[in-house]
Amino acid sequence: MISKKSVDDVLQTAKVEEVISDYVNLKKSGSNLLGLCPFHHEKTPSFSVSPSKNIYKCFGCGKAGGPVQFIMEHESSTFPEAVKYLAKKYNISIEEITESKSDEAYQEELKRESYSLINEFANNVFQESLFQHPQGKTIGLAYFKERGFLESTIKKFSLGFAPDQKNFLAEKCITNGYNADTLKELGLLNKNNQDFFSGRVIFPITNISGKVIAFSGRKLSNTDFGPKYINSPETPLYIKSKVLYGLHLAKAAIRSKDECLLVEGYTDVISMHQAGIQHVVASSGTSLTVDQIRLIKRFTPNIKIVYDGDEAGIKATMRALDMILEENMNVRMAILPTPEDPDSFLKKNGSSAFESFLQDKSVDFVLFKASLIKRDTKNDPIKKSEGITDIIQTISKIPDAIKRSTYIQVCAEELAVSEEVLIRETNRMIKKDLISRRSKQFTDQERSVPSPAQDDADYLKDPQHDTLSTEEDEYQERSLIRVLILYGHLMMDAGMEKTLAQYINENMDNLEEEFNNKLYERILKEYIHQLSENRVINTDYFIGHADPDIRNLTIELSTSPFNYSHNWADRWEMELQTQKPPDENYVNDCYQSILRFKLKKVQKMIKANKLLLDSTGEEEMQQLIYLKTQHELLNYRNTIADLLGMRVFS
């Protein structure tokens, strides 16, 4: 278990904007930063990061937290794993203390940590074997050097070699205390407890953070038994469809270039990096998936796919490219001359020529598709109509109406077809797709990707995680707790030597037990307890709270999709006449919140007492008691209403 001191060191050091910018392209928006949410699909940015508060909040899906919560959510990691990741990022030493636990969550945490440790150990063994084992030097290293890889490049990508020995890795792992069953779960051993990757060069596969999560092994001879590449099985750490090879090394360059190059193979990525072209990733030997597309979209909306000259292969994969358009991204294709691939083209022509080719010879995907249809269906009306239907299907996937209109105009001219026909058929396709999606939404328990015709606002918060309730006193209770959390540590007006929290505590009039929302009641009681211990706590205390409900509520109250504008005051040199800006209005906010809370509660008491009065029948003594109580409550209500400047009719 990580010591509290180490956790506190990480929490105090980690900056949310630095952590998140490793994963999301953030842009300045007032005092905050804004980007596309990495936790749900969206077309317009609603993911806000507040450096001053050290928190993030998505106003689309509701995800919120600090640096640790971001890593936990993004990497599907446990709290200790997230703390250790941030400690490594900020060079903070972690102090471990022993603790005996047997619960399922703890065992799962241990298993994940064990997977990570074994993968890291195996990766070190493979790298060491490449440079020090006789087979590694004569076979593995020779292969990489034959490919033209420099030693610095080999080390940059942590390339390795698995000696052609049945138990080379197994013995090293077991000697170091690693369990054979866990090694098999990770695919490092086969069912016979022998090395799975023996006799192959190794390409470690990492997540977006650079942590090794799997391996791919390539055989070195066509006479060797087995497929050219073999890969680790999927584990809780590694889901192939959600991984892009080289992304951890490419993400900064992708953000800088505002473009991602997508290639097919590991060696293509490595060769291009060595040539200085670093904004490149590979789809890890799988067909491109929606999850992989969305990974790229976090850093740029622009994808350029680099193909070799195999036209049959290009046509076979073109349907999958509609998924990129559906994500409102821009797709271009750079088709290398036959029989070149990126690696061979670079070796033959150099990096400058390659970059020029990518710049000058790339074509828009939709226009390329239209040109192929025109070329292949010249004298065949049936094939041409099928091709036009296909291009309509592609255009209909584009969410942006202006882009759709532009493509319709260009494709109508290219294919010599009426623009009106394309518009009508595209709209029909969109409507058909929308009906299909809505039908699916009714049958699914959870919502999936929205249709292009839907707005991002269609994403509703999960009611299970919503801190709001439908109780009638909700808003007054929430307002009071908001003031307490955000401003409770600040001083009241000059001359009053007490904080807002102290003032609220002294003026609750024993109503703290009247909260309907139990979360708000817990917060109030905890604050009062901290006051009794003479502790001053602020918003940060609740943002870092162990209770996720309290933490999430605090972030929700601390953030807003809107920023207060000082333009009026700055331009006209005059303040608003009716009220101060929010960050200066907290004292009045405090008064108002207490009074409105009391007013709501006393109105509720008046109704309850009236019911009791009506039910007394002929019991005069009981009637007198309830009448007196009613009179006192009405006077109390009217006093509060006067202070609020309100008139109550009853």
XYZ file of C-alpha atoms in Angstrom:
650
model
C 0.000 0.000 0.000
C 1.253 3.502 -0.824
C 1.834 5.726 2.192
C -0.386 8.775 2.723
C 2.665 11.043 2.482
C 3.498 9.687 -0.979
C -0.103 10.081 -2.123
C -0.170 13.658 -0.808
C 3.132 14.428 -2.571
C 1.671 13.235 -5.876
C -1.619 15.102 -5.391
C 0.199 18.340 -4.575
C 2.680 18.047 -7.459
C 0.655 16.720 -10.401
C -0.765 19.443 -12.644
C -3.974 18.433 -14.358
C -3.229 20.353 -17.569
C 0.194 18.688 -17.915
C -1.234 15.219 -17.343
C -4.179 15.605 -19.702
C -2.204 17.319 -22.477
C -0.341 14.018 -22.924
C -3.625 12.581 -24.174
C -5.829 15.438 -25.359
C -5.161 18.425 -27.605
C -6.080 21.344 -25.326
C -6.640 24.921 -26.436
C -6.946 28.081 -24.354
C -10.505 29.174 -23.595
C -10.609 32.067 -21.141
C -8.936 31.010 -17.916
C -9.479 27.329 -18.762
C -8.400 24.890 -21.458
C -10.796 23.117 -23.804
C -10.569 19.923 -25.845
C -12.474 16.919 -27.173
C -13.500 14.585 -24.366
C -11.449 11.354 -24.319
C -14.256 9.509 -22.525
C -17.095 9.863 -25.021
C -17.654 10.638 -28.671
C -18.304 14.307 -29.437
C -18.008 16.644 -32.406
C -17.502 19.912 -30.548
C -15.233 20.287 -27.483
C -16.967 20.170 -24.103
C -14.038 18.874 -22.044
C -12.854 21.712 -19.792
C -9.622 21.754 -17.792
C -9.095 24.267 -14.989
C -5.392 24.726 -14.127
C -6.238 27.011 -11.189
C -8.492 24.387 -9.586
C -6.452 21.414 -10.859
C -9.565 19.661 -12.131
C -11.243 18.661 -15.383
C -14.921 18.400 -16.235
C -16.737 17.219 -19.348
C -20.021 19.035 -19.823
C -21.102 16.367 -22.295
C -20.763 13.104 -20.378
C -20.208 14.453 -16.854
C -16.800 12.844 -16.241
C -14.779 14.929 -13.808
C -11.847 14.742 -11.429
C -8.223 15.628 -10.876
C -4.972 14.204 -12.293
C -5.293 10.872 -10.464
C -8.919 10.377 -11.472
C -8.044 11.147 -15.097
C -5.371 8.442 -15.225
C -7.661 5.968 -13.448
C -10.471 6.605 -15.926
C -8.360 6.855 -19.054
C -6.022 3.938 -18.407
C -8.624 1.804 -16.585
C -6.162 1.674 -13.713
C -6.592 1.453 -9.973
C -5.871 4.320 -7.586
C -2.417 2.949 -6.628
C -1.521 2.402 -10.301
C -2.527 5.960 -11.154
C -0.546 7.379 -8.231
C 2.527 5.373 -9.278
C 2.174 6.529 -12.879
C 2.087 10.179 -11.803
C 4.916 9.625 -9.335
C 7.058 8.330 -12.193
C 6.060 11.272 -14.405
C 7.053 13.798 -11.727
C 10.048 11.863 -10.316
C 8.457 11.397 -6.897
C 9.681 8.558 -4.680
C 6.922 6.198 -3.560
C 6.910 4.837 -0.022
C 5.147 1.473 0.312
C 3.657 0.189 3.558
C 2.477 -3.366 4.073
C -1.195 -4.147 4.440
C -3.007 -7.469 4.462
C -6.103 -7.581 2.278
C -8.030 -10.426 0.727
C -10.921 -8.659 -0.980
C -11.593 -9.166 -4.681
C -10.751 -5.597 -5.728
C -7.375 -5.804 -4.044
C -6.614 -9.138 -5.718
C -7.559 -7.663 -9.090
C -5.275 -4.728 -8.408
C -2.436 -7.117 -7.571
C -3.031 -9.062 -10.789
C -2.886 -5.936 -12.955
C 0.257 -4.809 -11.189
C 1.725 -8.276 -11.676
C 0.930 -8.146 -15.409
C 2.676 -4.784 -15.718
C 5.744 -5.929 -13.799
C 6.093 -9.138 -15.829
C 5.678 -7.317 -19.147
C 8.334 -4.820 -18.094
C 10.653 -7.610 -16.960
C 10.141 -9.601 -20.180
C 10.757 -6.481 -22.252
C 14.062 -5.906 -20.460
C 15.045 -9.550 -21.063
C 14.236 -9.262 -24.777
C 16.210 -6.017 -25.128
C 19.169 -7.402 -23.212
C 19.119 -10.584 -25.317
C 19.241 -8.565 -28.532
C 22.528 -6.916 -27.575
C 24.161 -9.535 -25.340
C 22.957 -13.033 -26.260
C 25.000 -14.668 -29.069
C 21.851 -15.363 -31.119
C 20.629 -11.842 -30.492
C 23.820 -10.285 -31.818
C 24.191 -12.567 -34.833
C 20.549 -13.013 -35.803
C 18.246 -10.467 -34.171
C 20.515 -7.422 -34.330
C 21.604 -8.398 -37.832
C 17.955 -8.395 -38.962
C 17.295 -4.912 -37.592
C 20.518 -3.523 -39.039
C 19.700 -5.104 -42.375
C 16.447 -3.135 -42.215
C 18.616 -0.047 -41.786
C 17.703 0.656 -38.156
C 20.291 2.550 -36.141
C 21.093 1.420 -32.610
C 19.509 4.597 -31.258
C 16.289 3.765 -33.131
C 16.326 0.185 -31.868
C 16.601 1.455 -28.303
C 13.987 4.166 -28.840
C 11.401 1.515 -29.754
C 12.753 -0.976 -27.166
C 13.113 -3.660 -29.844
C 14.266 -7.054 -28.631
C 14.990 -10.675 -29.410
C 13.764 -13.974 -27.953
C 16.516 -16.614 -28.239
C 15.584 -19.888 -29.922
C 15.544 -21.788 -26.640
C 12.472 -23.468 -25.166
C 12.805 -22.089 -21.648
C 15.050 -19.040 -21.895
C 12.478 -16.472 -20.764
C 10.553 -18.943 -18.589
C 13.588 -19.730 -16.456
C 14.487 -16.076 -15.991
C 10.933 -15.154 -15.009
C 10.447 -18.044 -12.595
C 13.888 -17.459 -11.061
C 12.752 -13.902 -10.345
C 9.603 -15.125 -8.619
C 7.034 -14.742 -11.396
C 4.227 -17.280 -11.635
C 4.072 -19.611 -14.669
C 0.270 -19.376 -14.868
C 0.475 -15.584 -15.064
C 3.127 -15.870 -17.781
C 0.733 -18.056 -19.781
C -2.113 -15.576 -19.271
C 0.138 -12.913 -20.796
C 1.064 -15.191 -23.699
C 4.751 -15.311 -22.791
C 4.591 -19.095 -22.291
C 2.632 -21.622 -24.350
C 0.460 -24.405 -22.938
C 3.584 -26.570 -22.519
C 5.192 -23.895 -20.308
C 7.723 -23.119 -23.054
C 8.653 -19.713 -24.457
C 5.970 -18.530 -26.878
C 8.116 -16.040 -28.820
C 11.332 -18.091 -29.076
C 13.465 -17.439 -32.145
C 11.756 -14.176 -33.059
C 12.558 -10.468 -33.001
C 10.287 -8.631 -30.601
C 8.239 -5.473 -31.054
C 6.876 -4.355 -27.669
C 3.408 -2.817 -27.834
C 2.692 0.040 -25.452
C -0.348 1.985 -24.359
C -0.671 5.718 -24.925
C 1.408 6.333 -21.785
C 4.321 4.235 -23.025
C 3.741 1.302 -20.654
C 4.433 -2.129 -22.222
C 1.143 -4.030 -22.445
C 1.856 -6.736 -25.056
C 4.367 -8.065 -27.589
C 4.505 -8.972 -31.252
C 7.131 -11.424 -32.503
C 8.327 -11.717 -36.106
C 9.915 -14.860 -37.464
C 13.242 -14.416 -39.232
C 13.122 -17.123 -41.885
C 10.488 -18.195 -44.386
C 11.357 -21.789 -43.559
C 10.448 -21.327 -39.891
C 7.190 -22.922 -38.801
C 4.297 -20.642 -37.928
C 2.869 -17.295 -39.060
C 5.056 -14.320 -39.889
C 3.863 -12.436 -36.794
C 2.484 -13.790 -33.542
C 0.985 -11.555 -30.873
C 0.163 -11.538 -27.192
C -3.421 -12.490 -26.313
C -5.797 -9.827 -25.085
C -5.670 -9.134 -21.348
C -7.144 -6.499 -19.013
C -4.131 -4.374 -20.027
C -4.261 -5.046 -23.772
C -7.276 -4.814 -26.076
C -5.954 -4.897 -29.628
C -8.733 -2.806 -31.179
C -7.958 0.064 -28.802
C -4.211 0.283 -29.418
C -2.185 2.107 -32.073
C 1.453 1.136 -32.452
C 3.833 4.031 -31.806
C 1.211 6.474 -30.505
C 3.075 7.192 -27.260
C 6.056 8.384 -29.328
C 3.967 10.142 -31.986
C 1.338 12.063 -30.006
C 3.380 15.242 -29.507
C 4.307 15.396 -33.204
C 0.707 14.658 -34.245
C -0.483 17.562 -32.141
C 2.258 19.809 -33.509
C 1.681 18.871 -37.173
C -2.104 18.713 -36.714
C -2.041 15.536 -38.765
C -1.603 11.810 -38.203
C -0.025 9.501 -40.760
C -1.442 5.978 -40.632
C 0.632 3.096 -42.007
C 0.260 -0.659 -41.975
C 3.326 -2.126 -40.290
C 5.574 -1.731 -37.264
C 8.703 -1.348 -39.390
C 7.059 1.414 -41.429
C 6.527 3.398 -38.226
C 10.098 2.787 -37.085
C 11.651 3.700 -40.458
C 9.659 6.928 -40.649
C 10.632 7.927 -37.110
C 14.276 7.335 -37.951
C 13.835 9.585 -41.006
C 12.471 12.355 -38.795
C 8.803 11.804 -39.668
C 7.351 11.226 -36.231
C 3.603 11.911 -36.552
C 2.945 8.325 -37.624
C 1.193 5.283 -36.126
C 0.168 1.793 -37.253
C -3.053 -0.084 -36.586
C -1.195 -3.032 -35.013
C -1.978 -5.517 -37.765
C -5.759 -5.140 -37.490
C -8.387 -3.425 -39.579
C -8.874 0.142 -38.417
C -11.446 0.373 -35.601
C -13.641 3.168 -34.260
C -11.705 3.143 -30.982
C -8.419 3.629 -32.840
C -9.902 6.468 -34.888
C -11.059 8.191 -31.722
C -7.597 7.803 -30.224
C -6.219 9.809 -33.132
C -9.043 12.338 -32.921
C -7.881 13.355 -29.442
C -4.817 14.904 -31.050
C -5.950 15.932 -34.540
C -8.982 15.753 -36.848
C -6.731 15.062 -39.852
C -5.674 11.571 -40.942
C -3.502 10.775 -43.930
C -3.376 7.070 -44.801
C -0.194 5.921 -46.508
C -0.850 2.940 -48.797
C 1.457 0.856 -50.920
C 0.435 0.549 -54.571
C -1.790 -2.527 -54.190
C -5.069 -1.239 -55.653
C -7.022 -4.369 -54.700
C -5.942 -3.919 -51.087
C -6.888 -0.241 -51.174
C -10.382 -0.985 -52.479
C -10.856 -3.689 -49.851
C -10.162 -1.261 -47.005
C -11.986 1.800 -48.354
C -15.328 0.919 -46.755
C -13.698 1.109 -43.315
C -12.664 4.696 -44.041
C -16.300 5.788 -43.827
C -15.871 5.375 -40.064
C -13.311 8.182 -40.084
C -15.708 10.518 -41.891
C -18.434 9.559 -39.426
C -16.192 10.890 -36.653
C -16.181 14.251 -38.479
C -12.521 13.876 -39.388
C -10.709 14.672 -42.622
C -9.166 11.785 -44.572
C -6.527 11.954 -47.263
C -4.761 9.103 -49.035
C -1.151 8.937 -50.133
C -0.693 5.990 -52.503
C 2.921 5.012 -53.044
C 4.032 3.822 -56.486
C 4.058 0.047 -56.967
C 5.813 -1.904 -55.430
C 6.960 0.548 -52.752
C 5.998 0.637 -49.097
C 7.000 3.481 -46.730
C 10.176 1.689 -45.643
C 11.422 0.946 -49.176
C 10.408 4.382 -50.505
C 12.392 6.090 -47.744
C 15.474 3.985 -48.381
C 15.334 4.645 -52.100
C 14.392 8.344 -52.117
C 15.163 9.812 -48.672
C 13.021 11.627 -46.133
C 12.724 14.948 -48.031
C 11.355 13.245 -51.129
C 9.001 11.189 -48.987
C 7.632 14.251 -47.185
C 7.217 16.055 -50.517
C 5.350 13.051 -51.885
C 3.009 13.008 -48.884
C 2.383 16.730 -49.289
C 1.989 16.930 -53.067
C 0.541 13.564 -54.047
C -2.021 12.938 -51.333
C -5.667 13.088 -52.372
C -8.933 13.577 -50.546
C -10.533 10.201 -49.795
C -14.030 11.057 -51.063
C -12.690 12.586 -54.273
C -10.358 9.612 -54.780
C -13.305 7.268 -54.390
C -15.326 9.292 -56.905
C -12.459 9.216 -59.417
C -12.181 5.420 -59.090
C -15.919 5.047 -59.709
C -15.668 7.282 -62.776
C -12.708 5.325 -64.141
C -14.071 1.840 -63.472
C -17.681 2.374 -64.617
C -17.266 4.398 -67.812
C -19.451 2.332 -70.142
C -21.533 0.412 -67.630
C -24.653 2.260 -66.358
C -25.477 -0.461 -63.807
C -22.012 -0.383 -62.264
C -22.052 3.406 -62.327
C -25.366 3.561 -60.448
C -23.960 1.127 -57.872
C -20.862 3.295 -57.556
C -22.938 6.463 -57.112
C -24.970 4.727 -54.392
C -21.697 3.807 -52.716
C -20.396 7.399 -52.797
C -23.750 8.636 -51.431
C -23.358 6.178 -48.554
C -19.925 7.647 -47.855
C -21.049 11.293 -48.040
C -24.029 10.586 -45.768
C -21.613 9.624 -42.984
C -20.199 13.166 -42.796
C -21.813 15.010 -39.840
C -20.915 18.512 -41.029
C -23.630 19.819 -43.376
C -21.310 22.277 -45.169
C -18.771 19.547 -45.884
C -21.541 17.280 -47.159
C -22.825 19.994 -49.475
C -19.336 20.674 -50.842
C -18.673 16.992 -51.535
C -22.066 16.629 -53.225
C -21.263 19.523 -55.583
C -17.826 18.166 -56.514
C -18.963 14.538 -56.868
C -21.978 15.553 -58.968
C -19.639 17.243 -61.428
C -17.064 14.419 -61.344
C -19.642 11.681 -61.944
C -21.914 13.694 -64.278
C -24.981 13.192 -62.118
C -27.623 15.695 -61.015
C -26.724 17.549 -57.821
C -30.398 17.500 -56.815
C -30.426 13.703 -57.061
C -27.345 13.418 -54.865
C -28.861 15.789 -52.283
C -32.155 13.888 -52.196
C -30.526 10.465 -51.964
C -28.012 11.613 -49.360
C -30.804 12.998 -47.177
C -32.748 9.767 -47.619
C -29.678 7.789 -46.531
C -29.181 10.016 -43.484
C -32.834 9.613 -42.495
C -32.660 5.847 -42.926
C -29.506 5.684 -40.815
C -31.057 7.897 -38.140
C -34.167 5.701 -37.883
C -31.969 2.620 -37.616
C -29.870 4.173 -34.861
C -32.865 5.389 -32.893
C -34.430 1.959 -33.118
C -31.238 0.466 -31.741
C -31.147 3.021 -28.923
C -34.571 1.895 -27.757
C -33.380 -1.698 -27.483
C -29.962 -1.004 -25.988
C -29.461 -0.343 -22.316
C -26.802 2.236 -23.049
C -26.520 4.841 -25.773
C -23.950 4.357 -28.478
C -22.469 6.758 -31.013
C -25.045 9.370 -32.099
C -26.002 9.791 -35.719
C -24.523 12.640 -37.757
C -27.871 14.430 -37.599
C -27.855 14.519 -33.812
C -26.254 17.225 -31.758
C -23.703 16.623 -29.019
C -26.280 17.910 -26.557
C -28.082 14.588 -26.989
C -25.577 13.076 -24.588
C -27.396 12.958 -21.282
C -25.801 12.337 -17.943
C -26.230 8.885 -16.451
C -28.932 9.329 -13.802
C -27.220 6.788 -11.574
C -24.280 9.155 -11.186
C -26.252 12.392 -11.061
C -25.928 14.164 -7.718
C -29.223 15.968 -8.250
C -32.417 14.596 -6.748
C -36.000 15.545 -7.419
C -36.765 16.517 -3.813
C -38.584 19.851 -3.583
C -35.913 21.334 -1.278
C -33.094 20.329 -3.619
C -32.142 23.739 -4.971
C -32.007 25.512 -1.602
C -29.933 22.724 -0.051
C -27.624 22.621 -3.051
C -27.140 26.393 -3.038
C -26.165 26.372 0.630
C -23.698 23.498 0.154
C -22.239 25.232 -2.919
C -21.457 28.357 -0.888
C -20.009 26.233 1.907
C -17.708 24.207 -0.363
C -16.544 27.055 -2.612
C -16.336 29.953 -0.153
C -16.653 28.512 3.365
C -12.990 29.221 4.178
C -13.239 32.932 3.228
C -13.914 35.732 5.715
C -17.256 37.502 5.999
C -17.533 41.292 5.727
C -14.901 43.536 7.303
C -15.431 43.732 11.049
C -16.801 40.170 11.287
C -13.910 37.986 12.373
C -15.430 34.753 11.185
C -15.496 32.666 8.040
C -18.568 31.988 5.935
C -18.571 28.432 7.266
C -18.638 29.666 10.860
C -21.440 32.096 10.023
C -23.485 29.356 8.334
C -22.958 27.016 11.294
C -24.093 29.693 13.775
C -27.192 30.569 11.753
C -28.558 27.145 10.881
C -31.163 27.401 13.694
C -30.919 23.636 14.290
C -32.095 22.918 10.747
C -29.095 20.749 9.792
C -31.192 17.640 10.478
C -33.815 18.801 7.972
C -31.798 18.030 4.828
C -33.566 15.787 2.318
C -30.437 15.123 0.271
C -28.258 12.823 2.369
C -25.099 13.690 0.433
C -25.550 17.387 1.223
C -26.273 16.529 4.844
C -23.035 14.489 5.085
C -21.024 17.392 3.703
C -22.573 19.895 6.114
C -21.961 17.647 9.127
C -18.386 16.933 8.072
C -17.723 20.663 7.669
C -19.206 21.364 11.116
C -17.035 18.605 12.589
C -13.911 20.106 10.995
C -14.862 23.501 12.463
C -15.206 21.937 15.917
C -11.636 20.657 15.517
C -10.493 24.203 14.591
C -9.493 23.074 11.111
C -9.776 25.402 8.132
C -10.724 23.475 4.987
C -11.326 24.717 1.464
C -12.470 23.458 -1.922
C -9.282 21.430 -2.401
C -10.182 19.370 0.664
C -13.388 18.206 -1.014
C -11.857 17.813 -4.494
C -9.400 15.335 -2.987
C -12.011 13.667 -0.784
C -11.977 9.880 -0.443
C -15.734 9.719 -1.053
C -16.230 9.832 -4.858
C -19.751 11.275 -4.477
C -18.424 14.235 -2.484
C -15.495 14.647 -4.861
C -17.700 14.585 -7.963
C -20.221 17.008 -6.481
C -17.411 19.431 -5.602
C -16.082 19.365 -9.155
C -19.600 19.799 -10.501
C -20.122 22.860 -8.299
C -16.667 24.237 -9.118
C -17.065 24.150 -12.874
C -19.341 25.730 -15.431
C -19.526 25.611 -19.220
C -19.686 29.422 -19.111
C -17.046 31.967 -18.135
C -17.963 35.269 -16.494
C -16.998 38.106 -18.832
C -15.444 41.316 -17.522
C -15.749 42.970 -20.941
C -18.500 45.365 -19.830
C -16.520 46.654 -16.872
C -13.261 46.781 -18.839
C -14.766 48.552 -21.841
C -17.029 51.064 -20.115
C -15.116 51.327 -16.831
C -18.277 50.743 -14.821
C -19.446 47.762 -12.782
C -22.820 46.061 -12.979
C -25.308 47.986 -10.872
C -27.349 45.037 -9.640
C -24.668 42.708 -8.302
C -20.945 42.078 -8.119
C -19.157 39.462 -10.233
C -19.604 35.909 -8.836
C -16.123 35.722 -7.314
C -16.816 38.921 -5.345
C -20.448 38.234 -4.455
C -19.942 35.316 -2.063
C -20.980 37.158 1.132
C -24.329 38.177 -0.345
C -24.563 34.685 -1.824
C -24.102 33.289 1.677
C -26.844 35.475 3.201
C -29.257 34.656 0.382
C -28.581 30.909 0.504
C -29.159 30.657 4.260
C -32.369 32.678 4.098
C -33.792 30.788 1.135
C -32.896 27.470 2.773
C -34.680 28.536 5.972
C -37.684 29.871 4.064
C -38.147 26.587 2.221
C -37.844 24.558 5.412
C -40.231 26.740 7.420
C -42.804 26.614 4.611
C -42.583 22.852 4.786
C -43.053 22.980 8.575
C -46.089 25.258 8.183
C -47.729 22.736 5.849
C -46.958 19.845 8.187
C -48.259 21.719 11.240
C -51.430 22.701 9.352
C -52.141 19.039 8.656
C -51.720 18.261 12.353
C -53.999 21.157 13.267
C -56.698 19.954 10.874
C -56.530 16.456 12.317
C -57.000 17.403 16.004
C -60.780 17.342 15.895
C -62.368 18.623 19.128
C -59.225 18.482 21.302
C -58.964 22.152 22.298
C -55.671 21.893 24.182
C -53.985 20.227 21.236
C -55.502 22.812 18.893
C -54.073 25.650 20.993
C -50.607 24.125 20.882
C -50.719 23.745 17.095
C -52.221 27.219 16.639
C -49.433 28.767 18.698
C -46.845 26.826 16.713
C -48.467 27.916 13.458
C -48.442 31.558 14.542
C -44.734 31.375 15.462
C -43.872 29.648 12.194
C -45.785 32.217 10.137
C -44.028 35.082 11.916
C -40.664 33.391 11.364
C -41.491 32.910 7.678
C -42.546 36.540 7.237
C -39.359 37.787 8.910
C -37.240 35.746 6.507
C -39.337 36.889 3.540
C -38.855 40.531 4.558
C -35.083 40.036 4.711
C -35.223 38.557 1.211
C -37.417 41.403 -0.028
C -40.199 38.965 -0.811
C -43.922 39.057 -0.113
C -45.569 35.756 0.807
C -49.281 35.194 0.239
C -50.980 32.378 2.129
